[in-house]
Amino acid sequence: MAAALAEEVPDNEDYYALLNVRREASQEELKAAYRRLCMLYHPDKHRDPELKTQAERLFNLVHQAYEVLSDPQTRAIYDIYGRRGLEMEGWEVVERKRTPAEIREEFERLQREREERRLQQRTNPKGTISVGIDATDLFDRYEEEYEDVPGSSFPQIEINKMHISQSIEAPLTATDTAILSGNLSTQNGNGGGSINLALRRVTSAKGWGELEFGAGDLQGPLFGLKIFRNLTPRCFITTNCALQFSSRGIRPGLTTVLARNLDKNTMGYLQWRWGIQSAMNTSIVRDTKTSHFTVALQLGIPHSFVMVSYQHKFQDEDQTRVKGSLKAGFFGTIVEYGAERKISRHSILGATVSVGVPQGVSLKIKLNRASQTYFFPVHLTDQLLPSAVFYATVGPLVIYFAMHRLVIRPYLRAQKERELEKQRESTASDILQKKQEAEAAVRLMQESVRRIIEAEEARMGLIVVNAWYGKFVNDNSRKNEKVKVIDVTVPLQCLVKDSKLILTEASKAGLPGFYDPCVGEEKSLKVLYQFRGVLHQVMAADNEALRIPKQSHRIDADG
């Protein structure tokens, strides 16, 4: 039944917006909205053949939306999974009167059956490319040693190490996954590589286990076992055992991590590592919407240290983050600071300056592109030189802002225009259909609107003088974009009841008599209305709830 209902409704139809009700609307609210629209669109109320045909189509749309939302089963499917849930094959075997939780479980079962047929076609590739650059000749140059060497006037910058790693996942069954990974490394002319195969099985909702086999040209075979288990809803443990075979014999290793949720945003970790570089580590990590804070303490051989780091997350569309950390131990002291920012839909660019004793000054540049990571650590000097710190800090900022203004921003603007144009072309037929339906709805509303206005005028109530919906452009040089605003005065007046107009938190493009005049762009609703003989004006965002009249909308007569 659900699939049959879904087939008759356009893909972009929002049932709640069509009925202008809240997502939490009761059966009484749904019934009241349905009755009101039925009275408006009922075919028997229109004698003109053309209007009668248009009314039949809109009446059927309203009826289909009400039939889905008034049935607890189909409404639960729609609320959880949208129209794709209604289109899912197999719902006819679902018993009536199931709870939303049972419906979710049934949907997931049907989805798993469909996904299992495509398991062999799915992978999850991940990769890292790291290129180490030695640029110490820029700041630690010994001029007297190069006086007789041709071409010695230019600093020598060279690549001294590289690392490449890649992994892919191959689901074997719904619970088993094979993971193949490999890496190659080279430093100062010497290098090697290894390859690993891991088999992971999800044993239950509480845990999984993984067997690992590996081999390399620098080290012998590796056998490992990793187990993850949820002990309680707020606590889990991970244990990793490994046997590394080499010419020096067998080197065993064991790592255990115990973690617990201290509160909604805070995790505590306790790690014990035995074998190569034995150590005990404890850390607390707090991650919120605006910040990420970590404090850690490690006691071990050969390194013991204490570390504190903080990251601030700006709530902007570029997901800008600034971070700083302090790490001190037997190896010395390191201070790091940096920032990262989203430069495109799938790319994040970051830079970090590292200043340490005795490590010196380094600049680390990282680019994340989807599941691939490109890392470029640039070692500038072995000493603490102010000039190296200055150029490592200011240089990337100047280069980034210049590139962002001259290259990235124009590229993203052109890319967005191409995507919008592609979206407009792909939805052109749907939008044309919606436009025709909206125009038909407006014609059907005329008689009802006339009666509503007469009633509101008699009581000095709410009269919508003008209403526009779409993208508003104030720049005089872009007047041609004004075609992206449509007149919705009649549809809004038709929604007025007892001198009140209430719009829910949903895209207004789904309201009766509305359509989307600018697909993919931000839209607003601007309303000029009269209440008790006084003009009011308000502008609301597309998905913003609106309730009028309000005193704050009143236009100051002296203004």
XYZ file of C-alpha atoms in Angstrom:
559
model
C 0.000 0.000 0.000
C 2.748 2.455 0.954
C 4.591 1.961 -2.319
C 1.392 2.526 -4.270
C 0.803 5.801 -2.451
C 4.326 7.005 -3.066
C 4.213 6.367 -6.801
C 1.399 8.871 -7.300
C 3.099 11.772 -5.553
C 6.006 13.805 -7.031
C 9.439 12.992 -5.548
C 9.906 16.476 -4.074
C 6.516 16.623 -2.333
C 6.609 17.371 1.406
C 3.431 15.959 2.958
C 3.664 18.114 6.092
C 4.232 21.305 4.098
C 1.390 20.432 1.732
C -1.028 20.220 4.676
C 0.791 23.063 6.550
C 1.018 21.089 9.800
C 3.802 20.413 12.291
C 5.739 17.163 12.123
C 4.326 16.466 15.593
C 0.764 17.205 14.480
C -1.994 15.223 16.162
C -4.702 13.318 14.312
C -7.106 16.202 15.055
C -4.719 18.740 13.496
C -4.210 16.552 10.441
C -7.945 16.076 10.048
C -8.661 19.818 10.373
C -6.008 20.712 7.755
C -7.247 17.971 5.456
C -10.870 19.074 5.687
C -9.966 22.675 5.010
C -8.011 21.825 1.855
C -10.723 19.402 0.717
C -13.259 22.195 0.926
C -10.951 24.371 -1.132
C -10.078 21.804 -3.816
C -13.184 19.609 -3.969
C -13.990 19.104 -7.694
C -17.754 19.458 -7.130
C -17.293 23.105 -6.103
C -16.026 24.095 -9.561
C -18.189 24.115 -12.684
C -15.577 25.265 -15.182
C -14.172 22.084 -16.840
C -10.554 23.307 -16.702
C -10.793 24.336 -13.038
C -12.570 21.082 -12.241
C -9.681 19.055 -13.738
C -7.093 21.072 -11.817
C -9.107 20.705 -8.622
C -9.260 16.914 -9.039
C -5.475 16.685 -9.284
C -4.831 18.883 -6.227
C -7.585 17.127 -4.295
C -5.888 13.776 -4.991
C -2.499 15.123 -3.832
C -4.006 16.300 -0.537
C -5.851 13.014 -0.100
C -2.672 10.970 -0.689
C -0.693 13.080 1.808
C -3.435 12.700 4.433
C -3.702 8.950 3.816
C 0.028 8.507 4.558
C 0.167 10.784 7.625
C -3.105 9.628 9.183
C -1.982 5.988 9.231
C 0.434 5.427 12.170
C 2.348 2.729 10.274
C 2.977 4.608 7.012
C 3.579 7.850 8.925
C 6.296 6.161 11.009
C 7.939 4.894 7.822
C 7.727 8.352 6.230
C 9.064 10.136 9.345
C 12.059 7.828 9.672
C 13.011 7.225 6.041
C 11.018 9.673 3.890
C 9.518 8.683 0.585
C 12.286 6.152 -0.104
C 10.903 4.160 2.809
C 7.448 4.104 1.242
C 8.962 2.872 -2.015
C 10.806 -0.005 -0.310
C 9.739 -3.415 -1.575
C 8.522 -5.832 1.057
C 6.327 -3.602 3.220
C 3.274 -5.624 2.254
C 4.470 -8.400 4.599
C 4.659 -6.064 7.597
C 1.898 -6.597 10.111
C -0.386 -3.720 11.005
C -0.179 -1.787 14.269
C 3.567 -2.076 14.683
C 5.474 0.485 16.703
C 8.004 2.865 15.046
C 10.840 0.814 16.602
C 9.479 -2.388 15.060
C 9.017 -0.660 11.725
C 12.612 0.604 11.858
C 13.834 -2.936 12.540
C 11.801 -4.326 9.632
C 13.065 -1.647 7.275
C 16.661 -2.340 8.252
C 16.098 -6.054 7.612
C 14.765 -5.365 4.121
C 17.603 -2.941 3.482
C 20.212 -5.500 4.571
C 18.797 -8.036 2.117
C 19.164 -5.525 -0.681
C 22.650 -4.444 0.391
C 23.969 -7.992 0.594
C 23.460 -8.289 -3.154
C 25.888 -5.425 -3.681
C 28.547 -6.238 -1.065
C 31.178 -7.267 -3.596
C 30.904 -3.897 -5.337
C 31.678 -1.823 -2.257
C 35.075 -0.717 -0.918
C 36.241 1.939 1.472
C 39.616 3.127 0.131
C 41.843 5.143 2.454
C 45.293 6.448 1.712
C 48.096 8.632 2.998
C 50.991 10.233 1.139
C 53.669 11.916 3.245
C 56.597 13.833 1.761
C 59.270 15.085 4.183
C 61.164 18.189 3.072
C 64.491 19.372 4.464
C 64.654 23.176 4.162
C 67.234 23.840 6.885
C 69.529 25.407 4.279
C 67.188 28.406 4.237
C 68.065 29.363 7.816
C 71.120 27.286 8.908
C 73.294 28.009 5.886
C 77.116 27.983 6.269
C 78.203 30.484 3.646
C 81.963 29.854 3.937
C 81.615 26.218 2.876
C 79.980 27.099 -0.421
C 82.188 29.919 -1.696
C 83.936 27.769 -4.343
C 80.975 25.583 -5.293
C 79.203 26.578 -8.555
C 75.550 27.472 -8.045
C 75.962 27.605 -4.283
C 74.150 30.950 -4.055
C 70.814 29.101 -3.974
C 69.684 27.281 -0.803
C 69.470 23.513 -1.162
C 65.943 22.194 -0.475
C 65.538 18.453 -0.784
C 63.073 15.645 -0.110
C 64.620 13.393 2.531
C 61.785 10.956 3.259
C 58.533 9.660 1.792
C 55.763 7.410 2.995
C 52.810 5.984 1.063
C 50.060 3.811 2.556
C 46.774 2.552 1.162
C 43.960 0.325 2.413
C 40.691 -1.024 1.047
C 37.812 -2.869 2.661
C 35.955 -5.745 1.016
C 32.736 -6.822 2.782
C 32.405 -10.598 2.525
C 29.087 -11.013 4.327
C 26.873 -8.824 6.490
C 29.211 -9.495 9.461
C 32.609 -10.266 7.870
C 35.000 -7.790 6.267
C 38.456 -8.218 4.737
C 40.871 -5.285 4.954
C 43.945 -5.183 2.697
C 46.598 -2.546 3.399
C 50.145 -1.800 2.380
C 52.805 0.854 2.824
C 56.134 1.959 1.373
C 58.666 4.168 3.161
C 62.027 5.654 2.257
C 64.411 7.938 4.148
C 67.789 9.223 3.015
C 68.025 6.573 0.308
C 66.968 3.609 2.439
C 63.489 2.185 2.436
C 61.144 -0.736 2.707
C 57.532 -1.772 2.730
C 54.969 -4.155 4.118
C 51.574 -5.639 3.310
C 48.830 -6.629 5.756
C 45.593 -8.580 5.554
C 42.991 -8.315 8.320
C 39.762 -10.287 8.683
C 37.142 -8.649 10.883
C 33.961 -10.284 12.180
C 31.176 -8.480 14.037
C 30.194 -11.029 16.668
C 27.298 -9.061 18.161
C 25.990 -5.555 18.728
C 28.495 -5.313 21.593
C 31.733 -6.309 19.928
C 33.918 -7.536 17.106
C 37.185 -9.393 16.572
C 39.954 -9.040 13.999
C 42.801 -11.319 12.851
C 45.802 -9.689 11.164
C 48.566 -11.197 9.019
C 51.461 -9.152 7.692
C 54.888 -9.343 6.091
C 57.592 -6.919 5.007
C 61.098 -6.745 3.595
C 62.578 -5.136 6.725
C 60.684 -7.207 9.277
C 59.448 -10.782 9.309
C 55.896 -12.104 9.445
C 53.368 -10.499 11.796
C 50.401 -12.189 13.443
C 47.910 -10.159 15.457
C 44.559 -10.418 17.202
C 42.365 -7.436 18.065
C 39.183 -7.571 20.142
C 36.664 -4.814 20.832
C 33.909 -5.183 23.429
C 31.301 -2.885 24.973
C 31.341 -3.668 28.697
C 28.471 -1.311 29.522
C 26.583 1.332 27.511
C 29.220 3.855 28.687
C 32.377 1.738 28.774
C 34.355 -0.345 26.259
C 37.685 -2.168 26.054
C 40.044 -2.879 23.158
C 42.861 -5.444 23.302
C 45.500 -5.939 20.636
C 47.978 -8.852 20.781
C 50.799 -9.202 18.244
C 53.732 -11.509 17.457
C 56.488 -9.986 15.309
C 58.983 -12.466 13.825
C 62.458 -11.208 12.944
C 66.077 -12.320 12.726
C 66.430 -11.452 16.413
C 63.634 -13.806 17.367
C 59.971 -13.405 18.281
C 58.945 -10.069 19.771
C 55.512 -10.192 21.442
C 53.412 -7.121 22.119
C 50.204 -6.367 23.981
C 48.123 -3.179 24.038
C 44.956 -2.721 26.077
C 42.729 0.368 26.081
C 39.904 0.897 28.557
C 37.561 3.821 27.796
C 34.589 5.294 29.583
C 32.108 8.110 28.926
C 32.530 10.532 31.831
C 29.658 12.652 30.540
C 27.901 13.408 27.254
C 30.967 15.133 25.758
C 33.886 13.686 27.735
C 35.788 10.405 27.357
C 38.427 8.990 29.667
C 41.073 6.547 28.381
C 43.540 4.261 30.160
C 46.106 2.511 27.967
C 48.716 -0.094 28.876
C 51.332 -1.179 26.339
C 53.771 -4.059 26.925
C 56.582 -5.143 24.638
C 58.333 -2.697 22.350
C 58.337 0.756 24.021
C 56.295 -0.341 27.054
C 54.240 2.457 28.580
C 51.116 3.386 30.499
C 49.051 6.298 29.252
C 45.972 8.029 30.610
C 44.040 10.796 28.861
C 40.833 12.785 29.051
C 39.210 14.045 25.858
C 36.357 16.556 25.832
C 34.702 17.222 22.491
C 31.860 19.728 22.107
C 30.287 21.590 19.234
C 32.709 24.513 19.668
C 35.860 22.988 21.169
C 38.079 19.925 21.557
C 40.291 19.569 24.644
C 42.798 16.817 25.472
C 45.080 16.250 28.442
C 47.341 13.186 28.553
C 50.055 11.707 30.784
C 52.387 8.867 29.775
C 54.936 6.962 31.831
C 57.095 4.613 29.803
C 60.312 3.538 28.176
C 61.937 5.393 26.491
C 59.479 8.317 26.592
C 57.460 9.833 29.410
C 55.567 13.059 28.812
C 52.606 15.267 29.642
C 50.535 16.851 26.888
C 47.755 19.441 26.767
C 45.971 20.493 23.558
C 42.998 22.703 22.732
C 41.090 23.244 19.507
C 38.412 25.876 18.910
C 35.758 25.199 16.263
C 34.236 28.237 14.617
C 30.602 27.844 13.598
C 31.056 29.030 10.015
C 30.400 27.317 6.705
C 34.154 26.800 6.165
C 34.449 24.813 9.421
C 37.466 26.866 10.518
C 39.447 25.505 13.459
C 42.424 26.901 15.383
C 44.496 24.722 17.690
C 47.438 24.758 20.040
C 49.285 22.186 22.150
C 52.125 21.842 24.639
C 54.052 18.599 25.071
C 56.915 18.160 27.525
C 58.874 15.048 28.486
C 62.246 13.288 28.527
C 62.686 14.075 24.811
C 62.315 17.854 25.350
C 59.493 20.350 24.929
C 57.345 21.028 21.849
C 54.834 23.834 21.300
C 52.505 23.557 18.309
C 49.877 25.924 16.932
C 47.950 25.999 13.701
C 44.629 26.134 11.877
C 42.585 24.216 9.337
C 39.766 25.201 7.041
C 37.431 23.619 4.536
C 38.354 24.838 1.054
C 35.848 22.804 -0.957
C 33.071 20.291 -0.400
C 35.493 17.378 0.103
C 38.792 19.109 0.946
C 40.226 20.460 4.208
C 43.559 22.318 4.299
C 45.554 22.715 7.500
C 48.930 24.078 8.627
C 50.738 23.613 11.938
C 53.912 25.273 13.233
C 56.031 23.137 15.572
C 58.630 24.806 17.812
C 60.643 22.538 20.079
C 63.838 21.943 22.014
C 65.917 20.235 20.693
C 63.734 19.523 17.618
C 63.894 23.042 16.177
C 61.228 24.632 13.949
C 59.015 22.795 11.456
C 55.999 23.613 9.311
C 53.469 20.819 8.712
C 50.982 21.172 5.873
C 48.112 18.691 5.547
C 45.420 18.315 2.894
C 42.494 15.952 3.438
C 40.677 15.123 0.226
C 37.747 12.782 0.884
C 39.425 9.640 2.328
C 42.918 10.569 1.109
C 45.470 12.480 3.197
C 48.464 14.390 1.841
C 51.030 15.407 4.469
C 54.067 17.660 3.931
C 56.319 18.172 6.991
C 58.919 20.864 6.240
C 61.886 21.003 8.625
C 63.149 24.599 8.682
C 65.876 24.684 11.334
C 67.420 22.708 14.176
C 67.675 25.881 16.253
C 65.094 28.232 17.777
C 65.418 31.063 15.278
C 62.801 33.869 15.472
C 63.035 34.365 11.709
C 62.092 30.723 11.082
C 59.123 30.962 13.464
C 57.994 34.211 11.814
C 58.127 32.908 8.242
C 56.561 29.574 9.229
C 53.628 31.493 10.736
C 53.144 34.379 8.302
C 54.150 32.652 5.048
C 51.294 30.097 4.915
C 48.743 32.763 5.894
C 49.805 35.117 3.088
C 49.900 32.309 0.530
C 46.512 30.935 1.644
C 44.648 34.254 1.524
C 46.203 35.106 -1.848
C 45.269 31.678 -3.257
C 41.808 31.836 -1.690
C 41.073 35.218 -3.229
C 42.623 34.639 -6.647
C 42.036 30.906 -7.222
C 39.873 29.056 -4.692
C 36.997 31.538 -4.381
C 36.531 32.057 -8.175
C 36.764 28.271 -8.695
C 34.168 27.501 -6.012
C 31.861 30.231 -7.337
C 32.064 28.803 -10.849
C 31.588 25.260 -9.509
C 28.510 26.319 -7.554
C 27.025 27.989 -10.624
C 27.599 24.812 -12.653
C 25.979 22.659 -9.972
C 23.002 25.016 -9.686
C 22.561 25.021 -13.446
C 22.763 21.225 -13.503
C 20.239 21.006 -10.663
C 17.890 23.415 -12.459
C 18.098 21.339 -15.638
C 17.475 18.048 -13.818
C 14.486 19.443 -11.919
C 13.111 21.618 -14.707
C 10.202 19.296 -15.495
C 9.306 18.855 -11.802
C 9.477 22.607 -11.176
C 7.334 23.286 -14.252
C 4.772 20.809 -12.934
C 4.860 22.420 -9.487
C 4.484 25.861 -11.048
C 1.437 24.743 -13.007
C -0.046 23.163 -9.874
C 0.612 26.371 -7.906
C -1.018 28.538 -10.570
C -3.989 26.162 -10.676
C -4.245 26.276 -6.874
C -4.242 30.092 -6.929
C -7.101 30.119 -9.435
C -9.051 27.694 -7.261
C -8.421 29.859 -4.195
C -9.856 33.088 -5.630
C -13.431 32.609 -4.400
C -12.320 31.427 -0.935
C -9.872 34.321 -0.629
C -12.611 36.810 -1.519
C -14.794 35.485 1.307
C -11.865 35.447 3.762
C -10.984 39.082 2.959
C -14.617 40.184 3.403
C -14.750 38.470 6.798
C -11.404 39.932 7.916
C -12.314 43.441 6.755
C -15.554 43.271 8.738
C -13.624 42.556 11.962
C -10.589 44.783 11.170
C -8.579 41.569 11.059
C -5.646 40.258 9.054
C -5.352 41.294 5.407
C -2.283 40.235 3.378
C -1.498 43.274 1.222
C 1.488 41.774 -0.600
C 3.635 38.672 -0.177
C 6.704 37.514 -2.104
C 8.708 34.305 -1.920
C 12.158 33.548 -3.343
C 15.617 35.100 -3.463
C 15.695 38.819 -2.744
C 18.462 40.865 -4.387
C 19.161 44.413 -3.239
C 22.123 45.002 -5.563
C 20.947 47.259 -8.426
C 23.544 45.720 -10.753
C 21.728 42.356 -10.511
C 18.162 43.429 -11.203
C 17.691 40.524 -13.585
C 17.618 38.167 -10.601
C 14.303 39.666 -9.429
C 12.547 37.066 -11.576
C 13.455 34.624 -8.782
C 10.713 36.096 -6.569
C 7.086 35.009 -6.974
C 3.879 36.625 -5.729
C 2.215 34.497 -3.032
C -0.327 37.009 -1.748
C -3.352 34.854 -2.583
C -2.016 31.550 -1.136
C -1.055 33.250 2.155
C -4.411 35.004 2.499
C -6.098 31.656 1.917
C -4.256 30.256 4.967
C -5.576 33.021 7.263
C -8.049 31.750 9.861
C -9.591 33.817 12.663
C -7.193 36.716 11.934
C -4.136 34.457 12.337
C -1.590 33.005 9.946
C 0.644 30.151 11.159
C 3.382 28.542 9.052
C 5.399 25.572 10.327
C 9.148 24.859 10.207
C 9.252 23.453 6.688
C 10.207 24.721 3.265
C 7.480 27.060 2.130
C 7.883 25.788 -1.430
C 5.600 22.895 -0.430
C 2.687 25.112 0.666
C -0.446 25.152 -1.516
C -0.028 27.800 -4.216
C 3.793 27.958 -3.772
C 6.659 26.530 -5.821
C 10.464 26.895 -5.809
C 11.459 29.839 -8.043
C 15.218 29.406 -7.511
C 16.283 25.788 -6.978
C 19.332 25.327 -4.762
C 19.481 28.924 -3.546
C 18.529 30.518 -0.236
C 14.960 31.757 -0.162
C 12.892 34.001 2.091
C 9.268 35.001 2.525
C 8.446 38.714 2.727
C 4.952 39.689 3.869
C 3.293 43.097 4.026
C 0.017 42.814 5.898
C -2.597 44.964 7.582
C -3.989 44.254 11.028
C -6.480 46.507 12.788
C -5.904 49.095 10.082
C -2.133 49.272 10.709
C 0.532 48.096 8.253
C 2.968 45.393 9.360
C 5.940 43.812 7.573
C 8.058 40.712 8.206
C 10.692 38.657 6.403
C 11.244 35.003 7.352
C 13.772 32.411 6.175
C 12.511 29.513 4.077
C 12.482 26.915 6.886
C 11.626 29.346 9.676
C 8.300 29.062 11.492
C 6.125 32.170 11.148
C 3.213 33.386 13.208
C 1.376 36.635 12.456
C 0.189 39.129 13.487
C 2.879 40.309 15.907
C 3.486 43.696 17.494
C 7.169 43.524 16.465
C 6.144 43.482 12.773
C 4.420 46.848 13.022
C 5.714 49.550 10.685
C 6.483 52.788 12.527
C 4.357 55.507 10.935
C 7.023 58.091 11.748
C 9.832 56.019 10.150
